[in-house]
Coordinates of C-alpha atoms and ligand atoms in Angstrom, one line a residue:
X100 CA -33.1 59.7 -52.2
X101 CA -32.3 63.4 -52.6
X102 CA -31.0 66.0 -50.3
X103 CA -33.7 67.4 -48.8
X104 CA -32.1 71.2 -49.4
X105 CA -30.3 71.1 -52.7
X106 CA -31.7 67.7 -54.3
X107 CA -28.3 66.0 -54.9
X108 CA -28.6 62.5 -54.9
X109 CA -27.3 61.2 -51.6
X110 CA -24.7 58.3 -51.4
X111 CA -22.6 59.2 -48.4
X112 CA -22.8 57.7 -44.9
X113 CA -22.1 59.9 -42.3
X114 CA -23.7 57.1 -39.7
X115 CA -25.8 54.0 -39.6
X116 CA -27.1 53.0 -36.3
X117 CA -28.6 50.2 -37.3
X118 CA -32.4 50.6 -36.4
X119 CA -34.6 52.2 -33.8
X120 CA -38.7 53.1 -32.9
X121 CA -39.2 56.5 -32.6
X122 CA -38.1 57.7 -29.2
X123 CA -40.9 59.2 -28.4
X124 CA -43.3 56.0 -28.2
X125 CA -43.1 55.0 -24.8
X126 CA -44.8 51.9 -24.0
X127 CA -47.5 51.1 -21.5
X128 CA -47.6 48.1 -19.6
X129 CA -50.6 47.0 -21.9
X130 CA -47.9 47.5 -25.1
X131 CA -45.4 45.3 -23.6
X132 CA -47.5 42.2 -25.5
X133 CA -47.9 43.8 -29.0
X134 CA -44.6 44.7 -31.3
X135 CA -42.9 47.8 -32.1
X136 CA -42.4 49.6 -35.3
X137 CA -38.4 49.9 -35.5
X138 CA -37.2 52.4 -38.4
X139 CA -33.4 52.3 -40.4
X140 CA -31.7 54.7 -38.3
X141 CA -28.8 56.3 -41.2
X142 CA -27.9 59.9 -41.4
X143 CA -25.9 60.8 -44.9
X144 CA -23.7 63.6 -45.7
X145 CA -24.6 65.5 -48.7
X146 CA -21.8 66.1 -50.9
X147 CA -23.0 69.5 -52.7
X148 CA -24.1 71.7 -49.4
X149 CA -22.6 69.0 -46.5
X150 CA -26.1 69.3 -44.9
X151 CA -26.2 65.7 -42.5
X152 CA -29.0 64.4 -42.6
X153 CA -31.8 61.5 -42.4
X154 CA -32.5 59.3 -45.5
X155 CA -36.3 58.8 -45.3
X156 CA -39.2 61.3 -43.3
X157 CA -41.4 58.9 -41.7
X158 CA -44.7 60.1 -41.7
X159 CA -45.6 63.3 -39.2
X160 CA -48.3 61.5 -37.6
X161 CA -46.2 58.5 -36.5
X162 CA -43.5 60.8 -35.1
X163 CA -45.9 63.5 -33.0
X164 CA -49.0 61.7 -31.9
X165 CA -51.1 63.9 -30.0
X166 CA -49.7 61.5 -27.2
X167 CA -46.2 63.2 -27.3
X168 CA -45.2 63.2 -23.9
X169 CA -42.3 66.1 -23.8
X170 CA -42.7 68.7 -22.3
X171 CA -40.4 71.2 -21.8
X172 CA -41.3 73.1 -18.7
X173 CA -40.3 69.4 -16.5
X174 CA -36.6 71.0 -17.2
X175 CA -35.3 73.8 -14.7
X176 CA -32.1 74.2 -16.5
X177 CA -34.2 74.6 -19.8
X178 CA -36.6 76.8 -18.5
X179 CA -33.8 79.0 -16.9
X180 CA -32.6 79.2 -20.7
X181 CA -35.5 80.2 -22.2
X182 CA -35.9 82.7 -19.5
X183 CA -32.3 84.4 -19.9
X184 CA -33.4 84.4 -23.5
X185 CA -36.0 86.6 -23.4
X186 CA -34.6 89.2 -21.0
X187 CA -31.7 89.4 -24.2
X188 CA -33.9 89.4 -27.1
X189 CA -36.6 91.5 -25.6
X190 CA -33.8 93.8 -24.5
X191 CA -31.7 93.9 -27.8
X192 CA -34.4 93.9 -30.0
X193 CA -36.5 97.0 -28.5
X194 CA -39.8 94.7 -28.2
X195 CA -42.5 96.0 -26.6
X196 CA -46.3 96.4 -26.0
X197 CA -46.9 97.4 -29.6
X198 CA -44.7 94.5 -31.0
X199 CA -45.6 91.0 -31.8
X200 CA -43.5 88.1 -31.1
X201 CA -44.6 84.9 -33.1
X202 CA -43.0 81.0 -31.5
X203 CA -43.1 77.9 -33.8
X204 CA -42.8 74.1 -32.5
X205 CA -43.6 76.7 -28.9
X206 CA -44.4 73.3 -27.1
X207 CA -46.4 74.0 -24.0
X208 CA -45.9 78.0 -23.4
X209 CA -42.3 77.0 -21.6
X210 CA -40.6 80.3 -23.3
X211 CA -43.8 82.5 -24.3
X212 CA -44.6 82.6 -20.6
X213 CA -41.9 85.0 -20.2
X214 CA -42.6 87.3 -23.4
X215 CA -46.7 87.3 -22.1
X216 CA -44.9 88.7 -18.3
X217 CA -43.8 91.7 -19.9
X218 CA -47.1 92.7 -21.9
X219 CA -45.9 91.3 -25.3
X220 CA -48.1 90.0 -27.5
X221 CA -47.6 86.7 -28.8
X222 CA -49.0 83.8 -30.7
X223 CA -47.2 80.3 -30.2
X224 CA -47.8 77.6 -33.1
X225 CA -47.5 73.9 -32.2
X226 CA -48.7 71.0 -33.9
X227 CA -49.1 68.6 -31.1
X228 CA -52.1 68.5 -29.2
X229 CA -51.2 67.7 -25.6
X230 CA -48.3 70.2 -25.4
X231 CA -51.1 73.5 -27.5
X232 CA -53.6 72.5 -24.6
X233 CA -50.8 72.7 -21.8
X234 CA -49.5 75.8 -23.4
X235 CA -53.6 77.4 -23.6
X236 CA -53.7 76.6 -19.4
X237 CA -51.4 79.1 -18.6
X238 CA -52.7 81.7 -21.0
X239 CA -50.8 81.5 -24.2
X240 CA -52.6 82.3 -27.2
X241 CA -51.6 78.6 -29.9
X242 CA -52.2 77.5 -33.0
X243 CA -52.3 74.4 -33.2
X244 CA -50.9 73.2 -36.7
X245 CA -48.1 72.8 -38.4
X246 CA -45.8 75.7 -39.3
X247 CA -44.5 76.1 -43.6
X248 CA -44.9 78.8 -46.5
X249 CA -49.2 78.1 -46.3
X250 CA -49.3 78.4 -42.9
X251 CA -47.6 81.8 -42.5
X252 CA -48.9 83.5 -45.6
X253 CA -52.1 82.4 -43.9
X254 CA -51.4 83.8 -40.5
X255 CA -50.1 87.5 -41.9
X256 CA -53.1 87.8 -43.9
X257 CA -55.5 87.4 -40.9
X258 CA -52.8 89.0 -38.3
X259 CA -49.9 91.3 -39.5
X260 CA -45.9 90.1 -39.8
X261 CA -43.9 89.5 -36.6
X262 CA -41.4 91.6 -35.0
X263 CA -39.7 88.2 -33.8
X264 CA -40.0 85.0 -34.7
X265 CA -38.4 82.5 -32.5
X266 CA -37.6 79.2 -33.9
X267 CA -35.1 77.8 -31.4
X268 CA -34.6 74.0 -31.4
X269 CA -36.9 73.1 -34.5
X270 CA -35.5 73.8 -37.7
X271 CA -33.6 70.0 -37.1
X272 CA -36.9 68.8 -36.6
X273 CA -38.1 69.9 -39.5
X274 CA -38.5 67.8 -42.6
X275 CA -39.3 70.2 -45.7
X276 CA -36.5 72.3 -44.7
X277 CA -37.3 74.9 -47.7
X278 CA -40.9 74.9 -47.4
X279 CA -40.2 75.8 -43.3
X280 CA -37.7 78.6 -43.9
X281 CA -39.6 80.1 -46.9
X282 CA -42.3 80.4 -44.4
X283 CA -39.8 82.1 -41.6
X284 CA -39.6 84.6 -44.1
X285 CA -43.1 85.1 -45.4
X286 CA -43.9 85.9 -41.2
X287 CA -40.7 88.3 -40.6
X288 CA -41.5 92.0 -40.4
X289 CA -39.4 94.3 -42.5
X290 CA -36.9 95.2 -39.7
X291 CA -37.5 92.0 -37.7
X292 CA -35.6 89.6 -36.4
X293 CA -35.5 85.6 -36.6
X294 CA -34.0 83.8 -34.0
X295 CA -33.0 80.1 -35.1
X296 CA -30.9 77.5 -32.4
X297 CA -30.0 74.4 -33.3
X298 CA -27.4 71.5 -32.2
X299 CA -23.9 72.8 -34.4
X300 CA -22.7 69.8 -36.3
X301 CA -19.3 71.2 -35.1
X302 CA -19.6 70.3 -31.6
X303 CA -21.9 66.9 -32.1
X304 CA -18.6 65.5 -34.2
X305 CA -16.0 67.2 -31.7
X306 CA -18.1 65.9 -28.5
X307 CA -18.6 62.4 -30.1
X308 CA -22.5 63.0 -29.4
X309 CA -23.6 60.3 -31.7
X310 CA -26.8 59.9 -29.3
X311 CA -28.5 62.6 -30.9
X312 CA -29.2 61.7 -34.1
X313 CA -32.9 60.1 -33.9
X314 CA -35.6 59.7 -36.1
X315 CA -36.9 63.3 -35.6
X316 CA -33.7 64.8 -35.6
X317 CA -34.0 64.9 -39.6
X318 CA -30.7 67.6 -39.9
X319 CA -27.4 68.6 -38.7
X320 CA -26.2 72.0 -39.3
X321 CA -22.8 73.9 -39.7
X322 CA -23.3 78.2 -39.6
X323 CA -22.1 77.5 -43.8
X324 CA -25.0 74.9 -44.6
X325 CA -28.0 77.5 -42.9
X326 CA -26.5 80.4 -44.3
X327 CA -27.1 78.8 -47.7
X328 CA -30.3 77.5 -46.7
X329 CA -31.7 81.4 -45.5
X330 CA -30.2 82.9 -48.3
X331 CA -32.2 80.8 -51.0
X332 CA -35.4 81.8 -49.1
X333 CA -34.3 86.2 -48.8
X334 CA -32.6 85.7 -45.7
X335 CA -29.2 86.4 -43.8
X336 CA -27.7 86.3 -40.8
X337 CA -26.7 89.0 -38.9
X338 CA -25.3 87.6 -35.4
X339 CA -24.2 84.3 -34.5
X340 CA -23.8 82.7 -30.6
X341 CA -22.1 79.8 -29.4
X342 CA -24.1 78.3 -26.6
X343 CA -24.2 75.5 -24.2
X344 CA -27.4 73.9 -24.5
X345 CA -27.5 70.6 -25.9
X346 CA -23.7 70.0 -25.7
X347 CA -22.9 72.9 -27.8
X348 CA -25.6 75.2 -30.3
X349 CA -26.0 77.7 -32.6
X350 CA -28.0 81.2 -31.9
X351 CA -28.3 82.7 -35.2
X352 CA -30.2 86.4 -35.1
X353 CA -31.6 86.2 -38.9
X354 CA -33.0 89.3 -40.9
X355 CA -34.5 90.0 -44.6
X356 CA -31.6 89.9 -46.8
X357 CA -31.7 93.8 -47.8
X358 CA -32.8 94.9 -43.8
X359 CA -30.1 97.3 -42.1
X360 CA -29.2 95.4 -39.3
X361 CA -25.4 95.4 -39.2
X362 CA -23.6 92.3 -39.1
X363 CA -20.9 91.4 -36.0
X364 CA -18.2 90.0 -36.6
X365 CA -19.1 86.7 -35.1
X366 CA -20.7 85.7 -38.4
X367 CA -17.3 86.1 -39.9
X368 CA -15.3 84.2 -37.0
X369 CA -17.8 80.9 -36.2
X370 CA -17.7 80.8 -40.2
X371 CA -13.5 80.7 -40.1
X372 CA -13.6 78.1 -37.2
X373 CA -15.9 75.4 -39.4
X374 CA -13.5 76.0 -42.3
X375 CA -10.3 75.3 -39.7
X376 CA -12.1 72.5 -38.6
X377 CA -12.7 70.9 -41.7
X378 CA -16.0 71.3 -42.4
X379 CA -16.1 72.3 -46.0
X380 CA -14.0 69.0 -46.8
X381 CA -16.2 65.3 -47.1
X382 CA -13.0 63.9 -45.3
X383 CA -14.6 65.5 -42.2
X384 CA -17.7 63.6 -42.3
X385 CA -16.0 60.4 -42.9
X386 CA -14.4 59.0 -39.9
X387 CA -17.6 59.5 -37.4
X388 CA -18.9 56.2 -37.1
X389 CA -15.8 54.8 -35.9
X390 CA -15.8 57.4 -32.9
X391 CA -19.5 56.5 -32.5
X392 CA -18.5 52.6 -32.1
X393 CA -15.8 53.2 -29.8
X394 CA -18.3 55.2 -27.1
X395 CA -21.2 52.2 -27.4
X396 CA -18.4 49.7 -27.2
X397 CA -16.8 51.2 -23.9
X398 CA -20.2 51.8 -22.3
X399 CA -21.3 48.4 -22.9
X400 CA -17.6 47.3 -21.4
X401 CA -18.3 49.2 -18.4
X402 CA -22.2 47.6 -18.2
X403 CA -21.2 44.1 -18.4
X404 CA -18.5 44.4 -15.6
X405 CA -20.8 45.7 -13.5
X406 CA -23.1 42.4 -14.3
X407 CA -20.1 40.7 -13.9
X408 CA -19.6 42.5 -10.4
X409 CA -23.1 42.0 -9.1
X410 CA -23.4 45.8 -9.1
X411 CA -26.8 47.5 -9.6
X412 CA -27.1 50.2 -12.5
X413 CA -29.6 52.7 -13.4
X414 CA -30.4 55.4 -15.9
X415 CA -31.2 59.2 -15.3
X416 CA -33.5 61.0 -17.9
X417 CA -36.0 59.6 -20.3
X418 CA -35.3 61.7 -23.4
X419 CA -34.2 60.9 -26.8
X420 CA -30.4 60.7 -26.2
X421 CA -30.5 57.7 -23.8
X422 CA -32.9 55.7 -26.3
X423 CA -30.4 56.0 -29.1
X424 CA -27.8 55.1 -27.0
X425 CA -29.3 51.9 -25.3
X426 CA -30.8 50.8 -28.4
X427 CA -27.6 51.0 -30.2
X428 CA -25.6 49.3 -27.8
X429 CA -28.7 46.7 -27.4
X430 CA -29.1 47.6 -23.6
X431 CA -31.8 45.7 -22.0
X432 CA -33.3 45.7 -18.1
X433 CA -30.8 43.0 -17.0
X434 CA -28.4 45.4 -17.6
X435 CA -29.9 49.2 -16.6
X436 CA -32.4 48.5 -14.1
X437 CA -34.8 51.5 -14.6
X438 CA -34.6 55.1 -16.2
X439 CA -35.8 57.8 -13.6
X440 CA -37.4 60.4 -15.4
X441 CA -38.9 63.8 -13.6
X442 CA -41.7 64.0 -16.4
X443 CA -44.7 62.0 -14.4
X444 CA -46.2 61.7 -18.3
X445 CA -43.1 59.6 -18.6
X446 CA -43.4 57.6 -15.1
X447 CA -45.1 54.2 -15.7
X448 CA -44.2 53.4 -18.9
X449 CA -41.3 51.3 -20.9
X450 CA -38.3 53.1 -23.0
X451 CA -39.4 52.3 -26.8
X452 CA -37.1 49.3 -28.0
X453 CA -34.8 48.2 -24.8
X454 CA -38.3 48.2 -23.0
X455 CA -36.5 49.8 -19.6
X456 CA -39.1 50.7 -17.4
X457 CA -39.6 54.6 -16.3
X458 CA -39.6 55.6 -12.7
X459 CA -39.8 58.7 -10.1
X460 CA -37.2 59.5 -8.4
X461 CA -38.4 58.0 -5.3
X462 CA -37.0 54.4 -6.9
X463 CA -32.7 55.6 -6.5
X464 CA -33.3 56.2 -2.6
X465 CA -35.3 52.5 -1.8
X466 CA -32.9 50.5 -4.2
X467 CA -29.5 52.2 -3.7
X468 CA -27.8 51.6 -7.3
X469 CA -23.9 51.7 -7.2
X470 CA -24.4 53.5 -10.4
X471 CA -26.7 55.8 -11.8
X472 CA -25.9 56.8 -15.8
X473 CA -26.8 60.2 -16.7
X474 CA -28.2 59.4 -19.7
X475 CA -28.8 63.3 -21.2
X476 CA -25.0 64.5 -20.3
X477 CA -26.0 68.2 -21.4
X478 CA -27.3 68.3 -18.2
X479 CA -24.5 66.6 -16.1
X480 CA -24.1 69.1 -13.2
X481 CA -27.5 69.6 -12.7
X482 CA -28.5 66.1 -12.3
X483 CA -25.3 65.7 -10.2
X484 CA -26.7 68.4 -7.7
X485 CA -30.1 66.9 -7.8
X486 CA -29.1 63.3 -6.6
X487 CA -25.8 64.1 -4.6
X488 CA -27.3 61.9 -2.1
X489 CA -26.0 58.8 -3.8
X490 CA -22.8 59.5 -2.2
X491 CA -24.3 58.2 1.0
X492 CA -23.9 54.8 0.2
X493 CA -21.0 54.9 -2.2
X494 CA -22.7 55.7 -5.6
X495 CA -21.3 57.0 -8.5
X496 CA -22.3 58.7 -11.6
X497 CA -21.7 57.8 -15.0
X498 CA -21.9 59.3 -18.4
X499 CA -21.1 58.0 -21.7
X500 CA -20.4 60.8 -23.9
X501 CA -18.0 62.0 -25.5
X502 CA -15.7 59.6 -23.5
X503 CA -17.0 57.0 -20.4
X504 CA -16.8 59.1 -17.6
X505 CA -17.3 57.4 -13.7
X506 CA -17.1 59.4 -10.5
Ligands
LIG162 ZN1 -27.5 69.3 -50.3

């Protein structure tokens, strides 16, 4: 078991969460009879290049089955992301009618939408069936395979190179990690631009976000592992964001190593910050299982009082977060009722592993919980807003990242 950048051998737990099924594979009803496939769940630290990541890629076609059921556009606060996005990168980058803008993993036209509204052309390339065809219905040219060194070699011989290539919230995902960015580069124009987001490793240790490590979450990143990573492959980067989104990301704005975009001096101070944090020391990555065993430990305290208590609780949010959490803690229905999920792909079928069954909405106003658990956090006030008519009867939300939170 080597790392999957660098090829040091890896022998350094940064977490074991025992095991989990994917948390994609939501059950149906007719699955509830038949056994699940549960994988060792075990992210290691790699002592050369400090890249976190899984110890074994399960097969592609176990993890996105043309049955994948997320889709981005159920999300408002996403879509308003991808949105604000655009209007930036369009703006900055001086994209327009002549330019080509090129999305991998681009899911079901969620971001491309907006790049098509102001006569752009682009091409989006996702693997998974469902999500391509969803993507093709509202007009966006796909490609529906999966994105490396072949594939983009391929693409710029039959098209031309791309002006911008957005990879936002993929490179994790991604299990040949040098095979992916090698192709980044083999699409980039001369003077174009890469966009790359991703979950910072900073902020997933600071926030105690344990619940997003899952099976297809193959790698966590600090700014100094990916600048490594882009520079073997020709690349650099030449702006770097802090955002929000998933408890706290990267934006890195990437170019050919020799272009003549200037770099800000962002790249200089995010890369200061992970050093004063720690990150270039193995001590860091030490001491993070503990902190992920004191958050399952206090949310299963507060879920067995309310058992204790006689008090109803439910779940907010189908996604991958609230399966790693339940399934760590060993959550079952007796004590989180249901999961409400907006997704009506999602509604009618069982959480993979704790087997919760997945609702609409409509389930919170007949049955009245005393608690409802926000199980994606990232998305807190939002879903606050959304269901503030819980108050009405007394009902409280919960969250269990970074610290139990009730109010
Ligand atoms: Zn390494």
């Amino acid at each position: 078991m080597k790392c999957r950048f660098c090829g040091t051998p890896l022998h350094d737990v940064f977490l074991d969460l025992g095991s989990a099924p994917p948390s994609n594979a939501f059950l149906r009803a007719e699955d509830l009879t038949a056994p699940e496939t549960w994988f060792p769940l075990r992210l290691y630290t790699c002592t050369e290049c400090h890249l976190v990541q899984v110890d074994e890629v399960q097969k592609h076609d176990a993890l996105f089955s043309g049955d994948y059921v997320y889709f981005s556009s159920y999300s408002r606060s996403w879509l308003a992301h991808a949105e604000r996005y655009v209007a930036h990168a369009t703006e900055r980058l001086g994209l327009g009618p002549d330019s080509l803008v090129v999305e991998v993993a681009a899911n079901d036209g969620y971001l491309l939408q907006y790049i098509s509204a102001r006569g752009i052309p682009c091409v989006g390339i996702e693997p998974t069936a469902s999500t391509a065809a969803a993507a093709r219905d509202r007009g966006i040219e796909t490609v529906e395979r999966f994105f490396g060194r072949a594939f983009a070699q391929e693409f710029v011989a039959a098209r031309r190179k791309a002006d911008l290539v957005v990879a936002n919230n993929v490179l994790a995902h991604v299990p040949d990690v040098n095979d992916f960015v090698a192709g980044l580069s083999a699409a980039l124009a001369a003077g174009g631009t890469i966009t790359l987001e991703f979950p910072h490793l900073l902020q997933l240790v600071a926030q105690h976000q344990f619940d997003t490590v899952y099976h297809e979450h193959f790698s966590y990143f600090s700014l100094h592992t990916v600048q490594r990573i882009l520079a073997r492959h020709g690349l650099r980067v030449w702006d770097a964001e802090e955002l929000p989104t998933h408890g706290g990301s990267l934006r890195l704005w990437v170019c050919h190593a020799g272009a003549a975009q200037h770099e800000t001096p962002a790249v200089a101070d995010l890369l200061a910050k992970e050093a004063g944090a720690g990150m270039l020391e193995m001590g860091y990555y030490q001491g993070f299982q503990h902190v992920a065993d004191q958050v399952k430990n206090d949310f299963l305290t507060f879920l067995l009082g309310c058992r204790r208590d006689g008090k109803q609780v439910v779940g907010y949010g189908a996604a991958a977060k609230g399966n790693t959490l339940l399934n760590y803690a060993g959550v079952r229905p007796d004590l989180l009722g249901y999961v409400v999920d907006a997704s009506p792909h999602k509604q009618g079928r069982y959480l993979p592993g704790c087997r919760i069954p997945v609702v609409a909405e409509a389930s919170i106003r007949d049955t009245r919980p005393d608690f409802v658990v926000i199980l994606p956090w990232n998305l807190r006030e939002e879903i606050t807003g959304q269901l503030a008519y819980i108050r009405e009867w007394g009902g409280k939300f919960v969250t269990a990242v970074p610290d139990i939170w009730i109010n």
